Short mmCIF file of C-alpha atoms in Angstrom, two decimals:
data_model
loop_
_atom_site.label_atom_id
_atom_site.label_comp_id
_atom_site.label_asym_id
_atom_site.label_seq_id
_atom_site.Cartn_x
_atom_site.Cartn_y
_atom_site.Cartn_z
CA MET A 648 115.51 94.86 120.11
CA GLY A 649 117.13 97.64 118.14
CA ALA A 650 116.79 98.39 114.44
CA HIS A 651 119.71 99.68 112.48
CA PRO A 652 118.99 102.81 110.46
CA SER A 653 119.35 102.43 106.72
CA PRO A 654 119.65 105.78 104.93
CA ARG A 655 118.16 105.68 101.49
CA SER A 656 120.38 106.39 98.52
CA PRO A 657 118.95 108.62 95.80
CA GLY A 658 117.58 106.79 92.81
CA ALA A 659 119.88 106.54 89.84
CA GLY A 660 119.12 107.44 86.28
CA GLY A 661 115.81 108.94 85.21
CA THR A 662 113.57 106.70 87.31
CA PRO A 663 112.20 108.69 90.26
CA ALA A 664 112.34 105.71 92.58
CA GLY A 665 108.62 106.22 92.94
CA VAL A 666 107.65 102.61 92.60
CA PRO A 667 107.76 100.31 95.59
CA THR A 668 110.14 97.43 95.28
CA ALA A 669 109.48 93.82 96.06
CA GLY A 670 110.84 94.37 99.52
CA ASP A 671 108.34 97.02 100.48
CA PRO A 672 105.87 96.03 103.18
CA GLY A 673 102.91 95.84 100.88
CA SER A 674 101.51 92.62 102.23
CA GLY A 675 101.99 93.32 105.90
CA PRO A 676 104.73 92.59 108.36
CA ALA A 677 105.81 89.13 109.20
CA GLY A 678 106.29 87.78 112.66
CA GLY A 679 104.65 90.74 114.35
CA GLN A 680 107.28 93.19 113.13
CA SER A 681 107.44 95.36 110.04
CA GLN A 682 110.51 95.47 107.86
CA ASP A 683 111.57 98.82 109.29
CA GLY A 684 111.71 97.35 112.81
CA LEU A 685 108.50 98.84 114.18
CA GLN A 686 106.20 96.49 116.08
CA ALA A 687 102.99 95.53 114.27
CA GLY A 688 100.90 96.02 117.39
CA LEU A 689 97.89 97.88 116.04
CA LYS A 690 94.77 95.75 115.73
CA ASN A 691 92.08 96.23 113.10
CA ARG A 692 89.73 97.83 115.64
CA HIS A 693 92.48 100.31 116.58
CA LEU A 694 92.98 101.34 112.96
CA SER A 695 89.25 101.54 112.31
CA MET A 696 88.74 103.91 115.21
CA ILE A 697 91.88 105.92 114.38
CA ALA A 698 90.50 106.37 110.85
CA ILE A 699 87.05 107.39 112.11
CA GLY A 700 88.19 109.57 115.00
CA GLY A 701 91.16 111.08 113.17
CA VAL A 702 88.95 113.65 111.48
CA ILE A 703 87.33 114.74 114.76
CA GLY A 704 89.63 117.20 116.47
CA ALA A 705 89.10 119.64 119.30
CA GLY A 706 88.89 122.35 116.64
CA LEU A 707 85.50 121.02 115.57
CA PHE A 708 84.02 121.51 119.05
CA VAL A 709 85.73 124.79 119.87
CA GLY A 710 86.91 126.47 116.67
CA SER A 711 83.78 125.94 114.58
CA GLY A 712 82.14 128.95 116.25
CA ALA A 713 84.58 131.33 114.54
CA GLY A 714 83.77 129.82 111.16
CA ILE A 715 80.03 130.16 111.72
CA SER A 716 80.47 133.81 112.72
CA ALA A 717 82.53 134.48 109.59
CA ALA A 718 80.27 132.80 107.01
CA GLY A 719 76.87 132.32 108.66
CA PRO A 720 74.93 129.24 107.48
CA GLY A 721 77.18 129.37 104.39
CA ILE A 722 79.84 127.73 106.55
CA LEU A 723 78.22 124.48 105.40
CA LEU A 724 79.58 125.19 101.91
CA SER A 725 83.00 125.95 103.42
CA TYR A 726 83.02 122.59 105.17
CA ALA A 727 81.70 120.83 102.07
CA LEU A 728 84.39 122.30 99.79
CA THR A 729 87.17 121.64 102.27
CA GLY A 730 85.80 118.15 102.88
CA LEU A 731 85.81 117.49 99.13
CA LEU A 732 89.44 118.61 99.00
CA VAL A 733 90.35 116.23 101.83
CA VAL A 734 88.50 113.34 100.16
CA LEU A 735 90.44 113.84 96.93
CA VAL A 736 93.80 114.18 98.69
CA MET A 737 93.11 111.11 100.83
CA ARG A 738 92.22 109.15 97.71
CA MET A 739 95.61 110.04 96.22
CA LEU A 740 97.44 109.24 99.44
CA GLY A 741 95.51 106.00 99.76
CA GLU A 742 96.59 104.97 96.26
CA MET A 743 100.26 105.37 97.22
CA ALA A 744 99.90 103.95 100.73
CA ALA A 745 98.07 100.83 99.56
CA ALA A 746 100.81 100.24 96.98
CA SER A 747 103.60 100.76 99.51
CA PRO A 748 102.74 101.24 103.22
CA ALA A 749 105.49 103.24 104.92
CA SER A 750 106.02 104.79 108.35
CA GLY A 751 106.83 108.11 106.66
CA SER A 752 103.74 108.01 104.42
CA PHE A 753 103.61 111.04 102.10
CA SER A 754 107.13 112.18 103.09
CA ALA A 755 108.56 108.84 101.96
CA TYR A 756 106.54 109.01 98.74
CA ALA A 757 107.72 112.56 98.04
CA ASP A 758 111.27 111.38 98.62
CA ARG A 759 110.84 108.63 96.00
CA ALA A 760 108.72 110.51 93.46
CA LEU A 761 109.96 114.12 93.60
CA GLY A 762 113.41 113.93 95.13
CA ARG A 763 115.10 113.73 98.47
CA TRP A 764 114.71 117.48 99.00
CA ALA A 765 110.90 117.12 98.86
CA GLY A 766 110.73 114.27 101.37
CA PHE A 767 113.12 116.10 103.70
CA THR A 768 111.21 119.38 103.55
CA ILE A 769 107.67 118.11 103.94
CA GLY A 770 108.72 115.55 106.56
CA TRP A 771 110.34 118.11 108.85
CA LEU A 772 107.51 120.63 108.34
CA TYR A 773 104.99 117.96 109.29
CA TRP A 774 107.04 117.01 112.35
CA PHE A 775 107.21 120.70 113.29
CA PHE A 776 103.44 121.08 112.91
CA TRP A 777 102.59 118.17 115.19
CA SER A 778 105.24 119.09 117.75
CA VAL A 779 103.63 122.53 118.06
CA VAL A 780 100.22 120.84 118.29
CA LEU A 781 101.48 118.97 121.35
CA ALA A 782 101.90 122.30 123.14
CA VAL A 783 98.52 123.60 121.97
CA GLU A 784 96.65 120.52 123.15
CA ALA A 785 98.56 120.21 126.44
CA THR A 786 97.75 123.83 127.23
CA ALA A 787 94.08 123.32 126.34
CA ALA A 788 93.87 120.20 128.50
CA GLY A 789 95.48 122.09 131.38
CA ALA A 790 92.91 124.88 131.08
CA ILE A 791 89.95 122.46 131.24
CA LEU A 792 91.36 120.46 134.15
CA THR A 793 92.23 123.62 136.10
CA GLY A 794 88.60 124.67 135.74
CA TRP A 795 87.62 121.45 137.50
CA VAL A 796 90.43 121.45 140.09
CA PRO A 797 91.59 125.06 140.57
CA ALA A 798 94.01 124.09 143.33
CA VAL A 799 96.34 122.53 140.73
CA PRO A 800 98.00 125.12 138.44
CA GLN A 801 97.38 124.88 134.72
CA TRP A 802 101.02 124.20 133.86
CA ALA A 803 101.04 121.22 136.24
CA TRP A 804 98.05 119.65 134.48
CA ALA A 805 99.68 120.27 131.09
CA LEU A 806 102.86 118.60 132.32
CA LEU A 807 100.91 115.65 133.73
CA VAL A 808 99.00 114.85 130.53
CA MET A 809 102.21 115.13 128.52
CA ILE A 810 103.97 112.68 130.84
CA VAL A 811 101.10 110.17 130.86
CA LEU A 812 100.66 110.09 127.10
CA THR A 813 104.41 110.00 126.51
CA GLY A 814 104.48 106.93 128.72
CA THR A 815 101.73 105.19 126.75
CA ASN A 816 103.56 105.86 123.48
CA LEU A 817 106.85 104.57 124.90
CA VAL A 818 105.42 101.30 126.21
CA SER A 819 104.19 99.95 122.88
CA VAL A 820 102.27 100.96 119.79
CA GLY A 821 99.46 98.75 121.11
CA SER A 822 99.05 100.94 124.20
CA PHE A 823 98.86 104.01 121.95
CA GLY A 824 96.24 102.26 119.86
CA GLU A 825 94.21 101.25 122.91
CA PHE A 826 94.13 104.78 124.31
CA GLU A 827 93.24 106.19 120.91
CA PHE A 828 90.52 103.58 120.43
CA TRP A 829 88.68 104.76 123.56
CA PHE A 830 89.39 108.46 123.00
CA ALA A 831 88.07 108.25 119.45
CA GLY A 832 85.13 106.13 120.58
CA ILE A 833 83.98 108.81 123.03
CA LYS A 834 84.26 111.49 120.33
CA VAL A 835 82.29 109.43 117.83
CA VAL A 836 79.51 108.59 120.31
CA ALA A 837 79.27 112.25 121.38
CA ILE A 838 78.92 113.49 117.79
CA VAL A 839 76.37 110.84 116.84
CA VAL A 840 74.23 111.54 119.94
CA PHE A 841 74.47 115.28 119.27
CA ILE A 842 73.26 114.84 115.67
CA VAL A 843 70.41 112.53 116.64
CA VAL A 844 69.20 114.82 119.45
CA GLY A 845 69.53 117.87 117.20
CA ALA A 846 67.66 116.23 114.34
CA LEU A 847 64.79 115.32 116.66
CA ALA A 848 64.61 118.93 117.87
CA ILE A 849 64.62 120.28 114.29
CA PHE A 850 61.46 118.30 113.55
CA GLY A 851 59.78 119.21 116.82
CA LEU A 852 60.27 115.90 118.61
CA PRO A 853 61.60 115.63 122.16
CA PRO A 854 63.79 117.15 123.53
CA GLY A 855 62.68 120.17 121.43
CA ASP A 856 59.45 122.02 122.34
CA HIS A 857 58.59 122.96 118.77
CA ALA A 858 59.92 122.36 115.28
CA ALA A 859 62.78 124.72 114.47
CA GLY A 860 62.37 124.11 110.76
CA MET A 861 64.76 125.77 108.31
CA SER A 862 64.10 129.40 109.21
CA ASN A 863 67.52 129.93 110.77
CA LEU A 864 69.20 128.89 107.53
CA THR A 865 67.60 131.67 105.51
CA GLY A 866 66.78 134.27 108.16
CA HIS A 867 69.12 136.71 109.89
CA GLY A 868 70.60 138.05 106.66
CA GLY A 869 70.13 134.99 104.48
CA PHE A 870 72.16 131.87 103.85
CA LEU A 871 75.20 133.98 102.93
CA PRO A 872 74.86 137.05 105.16
CA HIS A 873 78.40 138.23 104.38
CA GLY A 874 78.31 137.40 100.67
CA PRO A 875 79.85 134.53 98.64
CA GLY A 876 83.39 135.59 99.55
CA ALA A 877 82.71 134.49 103.13
CA ILE A 878 82.70 130.88 101.91
CA LEU A 879 86.43 131.19 101.17
CA SER A 880 87.07 132.98 104.46
CA GLY A 881 85.29 130.12 106.18
CA MET A 882 87.49 127.61 104.37
CA LEU A 883 90.59 129.28 105.80
CA LEU A 884 89.19 128.83 109.30
CA VAL A 885 88.15 125.20 108.91
CA VAL A 886 90.83 123.78 106.61
CA PHE A 887 93.26 123.05 109.43
CA SER A 888 90.68 121.21 111.53
CA PHE A 889 90.81 118.42 108.93
CA MET A 890 94.52 117.78 109.56
CA GLY A 891 94.78 114.29 110.98
CA SER A 892 92.90 112.38 108.29
CA GLU A 893 96.24 111.15 106.97
CA ILE A 894 97.40 109.62 110.29
CA VAL A 895 95.92 106.23 109.45
CA THR A 896 98.31 105.90 106.49
CA LEU A 897 101.25 106.27 108.87
CA ALA A 898 99.74 103.87 111.39
CA ALA A 899 98.87 101.23 108.79
CA GLY A 900 102.50 100.12 108.57
CA GLU A 901 102.27 98.91 112.18
CA SER A 902 99.28 96.66 111.57
CA PRO A 903 99.01 93.03 110.42
CA ASN A 904 97.38 93.99 107.10
CA PRO A 905 98.34 97.57 106.12
CA VAL A 906 96.91 97.43 102.58
CA GLN A 907 93.45 96.43 103.80
CA ALA A 908 93.57 99.08 106.54
CA VAL A 909 94.44 101.84 104.08
CA ARG A 910 91.79 100.77 101.60
CA LYS A 911 89.11 100.70 104.27
CA ALA A 912 90.09 104.11 105.64
CA VAL A 913 90.16 105.76 102.21
CA ASN A 914 86.80 104.33 101.21
CA SER A 915 85.14 105.57 104.41
CA VAL A 916 86.50 109.12 104.43
CA ILE A 917 83.50 110.52 102.52
CA TRP A 918 80.83 109.45 105.01
CA ARG A 919 83.08 110.34 107.97
CA ILE A 920 83.40 113.95 106.83
CA ALA A 921 79.76 114.18 105.77
CA LEU A 922 78.49 112.87 109.11
CA PHE A 923 80.82 114.32 111.71
CA TYR A 924 81.54 117.73 110.21
CA ILE A 925 78.76 118.71 107.83
CA GLY A 926 76.08 116.84 109.80
CA SER A 927 76.89 118.34 113.19
CA ILE A 928 77.42 121.87 111.84
CA ALA A 929 74.11 121.63 109.96
CA VAL A 930 72.38 120.87 113.26
CA ILE A 931 73.93 123.96 114.87
CA VAL A 932 73.06 126.51 112.16
CA THR A 933 69.57 125.03 111.75
CA LEU A 934 68.62 125.08 115.44
CA LEU A 935 70.15 128.44 116.38
CA PRO A 936 70.66 131.81 114.65
CA TRP A 937 74.21 131.94 113.28
CA ASN A 938 74.78 135.39 114.87
CA ASP A 939 73.87 134.24 118.40
CA ARG A 940 76.73 135.16 120.73
CA ALA A 941 76.54 131.78 122.41
CA VAL A 942 77.14 130.08 119.05
CA ALA A 943 80.31 132.09 118.47
CA LYS A 944 81.60 131.19 121.93
CA SER A 945 80.78 127.48 122.05
CA PRO A 946 78.31 126.24 119.41
CA TYR A 947 77.81 122.71 120.73
CA VAL A 948 77.19 123.88 124.29
CA ALA A 949 74.79 126.55 122.96
CA VAL A 950 72.68 123.92 121.20
CA LEU A 951 72.54 121.61 124.21
CA GLN A 952 71.62 124.48 126.52
CA SER A 953 68.88 125.64 124.14
CA LEU A 954 67.38 122.15 124.41
CA ASP A 955 67.58 122.28 128.21
CA ILE A 956 70.03 119.38 128.35
CA PRO A 957 71.25 119.26 131.97
CA TYR A 958 74.95 119.89 132.63
CA ALA A 959 75.50 120.75 128.96
CA GLY A 960 78.67 122.72 129.70
CA THR A 961 80.20 119.94 131.78
CA VAL A 962 79.27 117.29 129.22
CA MET A 963 80.96 119.23 126.44
CA ASP A 964 84.00 119.92 128.62
CA VAL A 965 84.43 116.15 129.00
CA VAL A 966 84.05 115.63 125.24
CA VAL A 967 86.45 118.47 124.40
CA LEU A 968 88.99 117.18 126.93
CA THR A 969 88.74 113.75 125.31
CA ALA A 970 89.27 115.31 121.87
CA VAL A 971 92.26 117.26 123.19
CA LEU A 972 93.86 114.18 124.76
CA SER A 973 93.18 112.20 121.58
CA CYS A 974 94.87 114.86 119.47
CA LEU A 975 97.82 115.00 121.88
CA ASN A 976 98.14 111.22 121.84
CA SER A 977 97.96 110.89 118.06
CA GLY A 978 100.11 114.00 117.56
CA LEU A 979 102.93 112.49 119.58
CA TYR A 980 102.60 109.22 117.68
CA THR A 981 102.57 110.99 114.31
CA ALA A 982 105.51 113.28 115.04
CA SER A 983 107.63 110.38 116.32
CA ARG A 984 106.88 108.16 113.30
CA MET A 985 107.75 110.95 110.91
CA ALA A 986 111.02 111.55 112.80
CA PHE A 987 111.67 107.80 112.67
CA SER A 988 111.17 107.74 108.91
CA LEU A 989 113.44 110.76 108.43
CA GLY A 990 116.10 109.01 110.48
CA GLN A 991 115.78 105.88 108.34
CA ARG A 992 116.33 107.89 105.18
CA GLY A 993 119.34 109.70 106.59
CA ASP A 994 117.46 113.01 106.84
CA ALA A 995 117.54 113.08 110.66
CA PRO A 996 119.97 111.79 113.33
CA LYS A 997 120.52 108.04 112.96
CA SER A 998 119.36 107.47 116.53
CA PHE A 999 115.84 108.50 115.46
CA ALA A 1000 115.65 105.31 113.38
CA THR A 1001 116.27 102.92 116.28
CA VAL A 1002 113.56 101.12 118.24
CA ASN A 1003 113.48 99.87 121.83
CA LYS A 1004 112.51 96.41 123.08
CA GLY A 1005 108.85 97.28 122.65
CA GLY A 1006 109.38 98.00 118.95
CA VAL A 1007 108.74 101.75 119.28
CA PRO A 1008 111.13 104.56 118.23
CA ALA A 1009 111.91 105.84 121.74
CA VAL A 1010 114.51 108.44 120.68
CA ALA A 1011 112.15 109.89 118.07
CA ILE A 1012 109.40 110.06 120.71
CA TRP A 1013 111.63 111.82 123.24
CA ALA A 1014 112.84 114.31 120.62
CA SER A 1015 109.25 115.19 119.69
CA VAL A 1016 108.23 115.46 123.34
CA ALA A 1017 111.21 117.70 124.11
CA PHE A 1018 110.20 120.17 121.41
CA GLY A 1019 106.60 119.97 122.61
CA PHE A 1020 107.69 120.73 126.18
CA ILE A 1021 109.68 123.76 125.04
CA ALA A 1022 106.73 125.03 123.00
CA THR A 1023 104.44 124.47 126.01
CA ILE A 1024 106.73 126.60 128.18
CA PHE A 1025 106.57 129.35 125.55
CA SER A 1026 102.76 129.11 125.59
CA TYR A 1027 102.89 130.33 129.20
CA THR A 1028 105.94 132.63 129.18
CA SER A 1029 105.74 134.14 125.66
CA LYS A 1030 102.21 133.48 124.49
CA ASP A 1031 101.88 136.54 122.24
CA THR A 1032 105.41 136.46 120.80
CA ILE A 1033 107.40 133.23 120.44
CA PHE A 1034 104.45 130.87 120.81
CA GLN A 1035 102.33 132.90 118.38
CA PHE A 1036 105.22 132.78 115.93
CA LEU A 1037 105.36 128.97 116.25
CA LEU A 1038 101.62 128.72 115.63
CA ASN A 1039 101.65 130.98 112.57
CA SER A 1040 104.78 129.49 111.02
CA SER A 1041 103.25 126.00 111.16
CA GLY A 1042 99.71 127.06 110.30
CA ALA A 1043 99.72 126.42 106.53
CA VAL A 1044 101.61 123.13 106.68
CA ALA A 1045 98.38 121.23 105.94
CA LEU A 1046 98.11 122.89 102.54
CA PHE A 1047 101.77 122.19 101.77
CA VAL A 1048 101.31 118.54 102.72
CA TRP A 1049 98.26 118.19 100.48
CA LEU A 1050 100.06 119.85 97.57
CA VAL A 1051 103.06 117.52 97.89
CA ILE A 1052 100.73 114.49 98.03
CA CYS A 1053 99.16 115.58 94.72
CA PHE A 1054 102.47 116.00 92.90
CA SER A 1055 103.84 112.75 94.35
CA GLN A 1056 100.78 110.83 93.19
CA LEU A 1057 101.11 112.21 89.66
CA ARG A 1058 104.65 110.85 89.45
CA MET A 1059 104.18 107.56 91.31
CA ARG A 1060 101.02 106.60 89.40
CA ARG A 1061 102.85 106.62 86.07
CA THR A 1062 105.67 104.51 87.50
CA LEU A 1063 103.29 102.05 89.15
CA GLU A 1064 101.24 101.60 85.98
CA ARG A 1065 104.41 100.91 84.02
CA GLU A 1066 106.23 98.61 86.43
CA THR A 1067 103.89 97.10 89.06
CA PRO A 1068 100.24 97.74 88.08
CA GLU A 1069 99.09 94.89 90.36
CA ARG A 1070 99.86 97.13 93.37
CA LEU A 1071 97.23 99.68 92.31
CA THR A 1072 94.48 98.29 94.52
CA VAL A 1073 93.24 101.83 95.27
CA ARG A 1074 93.04 104.26 92.33
CA MET A 1075 92.53 107.99 92.18
CA TRP A 1076 89.36 108.87 90.28
CA LEU A 1077 89.65 110.43 86.80
CA TYR A 1078 93.45 110.42 86.88
CA PRO A 1079 95.21 112.71 86.04
CA TRP A 1080 92.56 115.39 85.50
CA LEU A 1081 91.06 115.30 88.99
CA THR A 1082 94.56 115.44 90.46
CA TYR A 1083 95.28 118.57 88.41
CA ALA A 1084 91.96 120.09 89.55
CA THR A 1085 92.85 119.37 93.20
CA ILE A 1086 96.24 121.04 92.76
CA GLY A 1087 94.49 124.07 91.26
CA LEU A 1088 92.07 124.30 94.20
CA ILE A 1089 94.88 124.06 96.78
CA VAL A 1090 96.93 126.72 94.97
CA PHE A 1091 93.82 128.92 94.87
CA VAL A 1092 93.32 128.57 98.64
CA ILE A 1093 97.00 129.39 99.24
CA GLY A 1094 96.69 132.46 97.02
CA TYR A 1095 93.53 133.56 98.83
CA MET A 1096 95.36 133.29 102.17
CA PHE A 1097 97.93 135.79 100.87
CA TYR A 1098 95.06 138.05 99.83
CA ASP A 1099 93.00 137.69 103.02
CA PRO A 1100 94.22 139.97 105.86
CA ASP A 1101 93.42 137.34 108.50
CA GLY A 1102 95.37 134.60 106.76
CA ARG A 1103 98.27 136.60 105.30
CA GLU A 1104 100.60 136.57 108.31
CA GLN A 1105 100.11 132.86 108.82
CA MET A 1106 100.82 132.07 105.18
CA VAL A 1107 103.87 134.35 104.95
CA LEU A 1108 105.47 132.87 108.07
CA SER A 1109 104.64 129.33 106.96
CA VAL A 1110 106.26 129.98 103.58
CA VAL A 1111 109.34 131.41 105.31
CA ALA A 1112 109.58 128.28 107.49
CA ALA A 1113 109.20 126.07 104.41
CA VAL A 1114 111.89 127.98 102.51
CA VAL A 1115 114.32 127.67 105.41
CA VAL A 1116 113.75 123.89 105.72
CA LEU A 1117 113.98 123.50 101.93
CA ALA A 1118 117.28 125.40 101.86
CA VAL A 1119 118.71 123.13 104.56
CA GLY A 1120 117.52 120.09 102.63
CA LEU A 1121 119.15 121.26 99.39
CA ILE A 1122 122.43 122.02 101.16
CA LEU A 1123 122.50 118.59 102.77
CA ASP A 1124 121.59 116.97 99.46
CA ARG A 1125 124.59 118.60 97.79
CA ARG A 1126 126.93 117.47 100.56
CA ARG A 1127 125.86 113.83 100.39
CA PRO A 1128 127.54 112.96 97.05
CA ARG A 1129 130.82 114.40 98.36
CA GLU A 1130 130.45 112.46 101.61
CA ARG A 1131 129.77 109.22 99.72
CA ALA A 1132 132.78 109.84 97.45
CA ALA A 1133 134.97 110.45 100.51
CA ASP A 1134 133.69 107.26 102.15
CA GLU A 1135 134.34 105.25 98.99
CA SER A 1136 137.89 106.68 98.71
CA ALA A 1137 138.57 105.84 102.33
CA ALA A 1138 137.28 102.33 101.78
CA LYS A 1139 139.56 101.84 98.77
CA VAL A 1140 142.56 103.10 100.75
CA ALA A 1141 141.69 100.68 103.56
CA GLU A 1142 141.46 97.80 101.07
CA ARG A 1143 144.90 98.57 99.63
CA ALA A 1144 146.36 98.73 103.13
#
């Protein structure tokens, strides 16, 4: 069945339209379908695993080596600070999402709280980010699979995984949830086993031959071999690996009880980050010297090989491939739901806001896949030019998203307290002071990226992309009142006739 798009009109008067109305899906969809037409096909176990596995990306297994090389054992502080930032932002997002679950999540809240220009800008930037991620993950999956079956070219594998996961997303949201449940489950089991095995080795129990102790944390130049500034450099390298924590707030709207799902996900984000990120990285820098070449190349494989775990490389290839496919699967879901929400609000083609018989936004999915396919082609034909430009111009979107969430929460919280305080089932701690502190920390990280030579190009291009999207949004926003006036005049003429 199809859903008719319903563009949102800007709020009138001084009220920022930041408070959810009685019609918002705060208590869950009825009859297996949410009010926006999407099918409520995600089960509680799907959402639980999406919430847990959403913070475990392929970047943790592959990209963490660069962070360790940049900051040494001090990378633990980089992960801790970035993790704290994510916890605070997720608390703010959880407050808004529990009060008013929406398929557009923070983009919809920015639209209500800050203005249509804000929802338009951050929504399209987020869609752009995840559409580029599709190409990155498809290319990575192709590289791993080609290593196993060299007879099949890498581009063919990339195409195959894109087709398969597009199919699962098109069938139903339940099929997406089922795939993500098992993908995330494998990632979680792998990380937990890695931490347990590593902890045993640290204390000299099998499979380790002798206790590693804490010597690697303070030896080889000390805990901060490159000085305190390396903590910030490490943050720049790890901050983007946390992108994905917010996916559960988009997915909650397609579950039987979105408020409960959001509350559970927000309350568990602290231990998820502490265990999966800080716990596993602590095992690596404790067992092996941070400046070991093997650690820089592939830290998890290096640890397993040092413990004489058989087929360590193959085992990690399987885990990394699972993480890549999970990211591709959830990236396609996330991009399509953001496009769907933009279509509903009149900020994207109206066709984006329609759903097929399975209750999924097929047009929004195909549009996201099409951009992902084009970006994937560029990853092979223009890797160092066009594709690199796409990567850099979407690189700082995570920071922009977090900043918009903070400002939206500041505005929506006041409105909620005044008009519907009963919807505040999740509350940001120490409001508004901790929100202000979070904004300050994000602005500081953005400023440091401009200062840091390695992060400057990425930040500059990301800002340029944001300015271009913002300009388009402001132009469209100015045209809308004239279009509405013209429609009203035409309607009056038709009535007189």
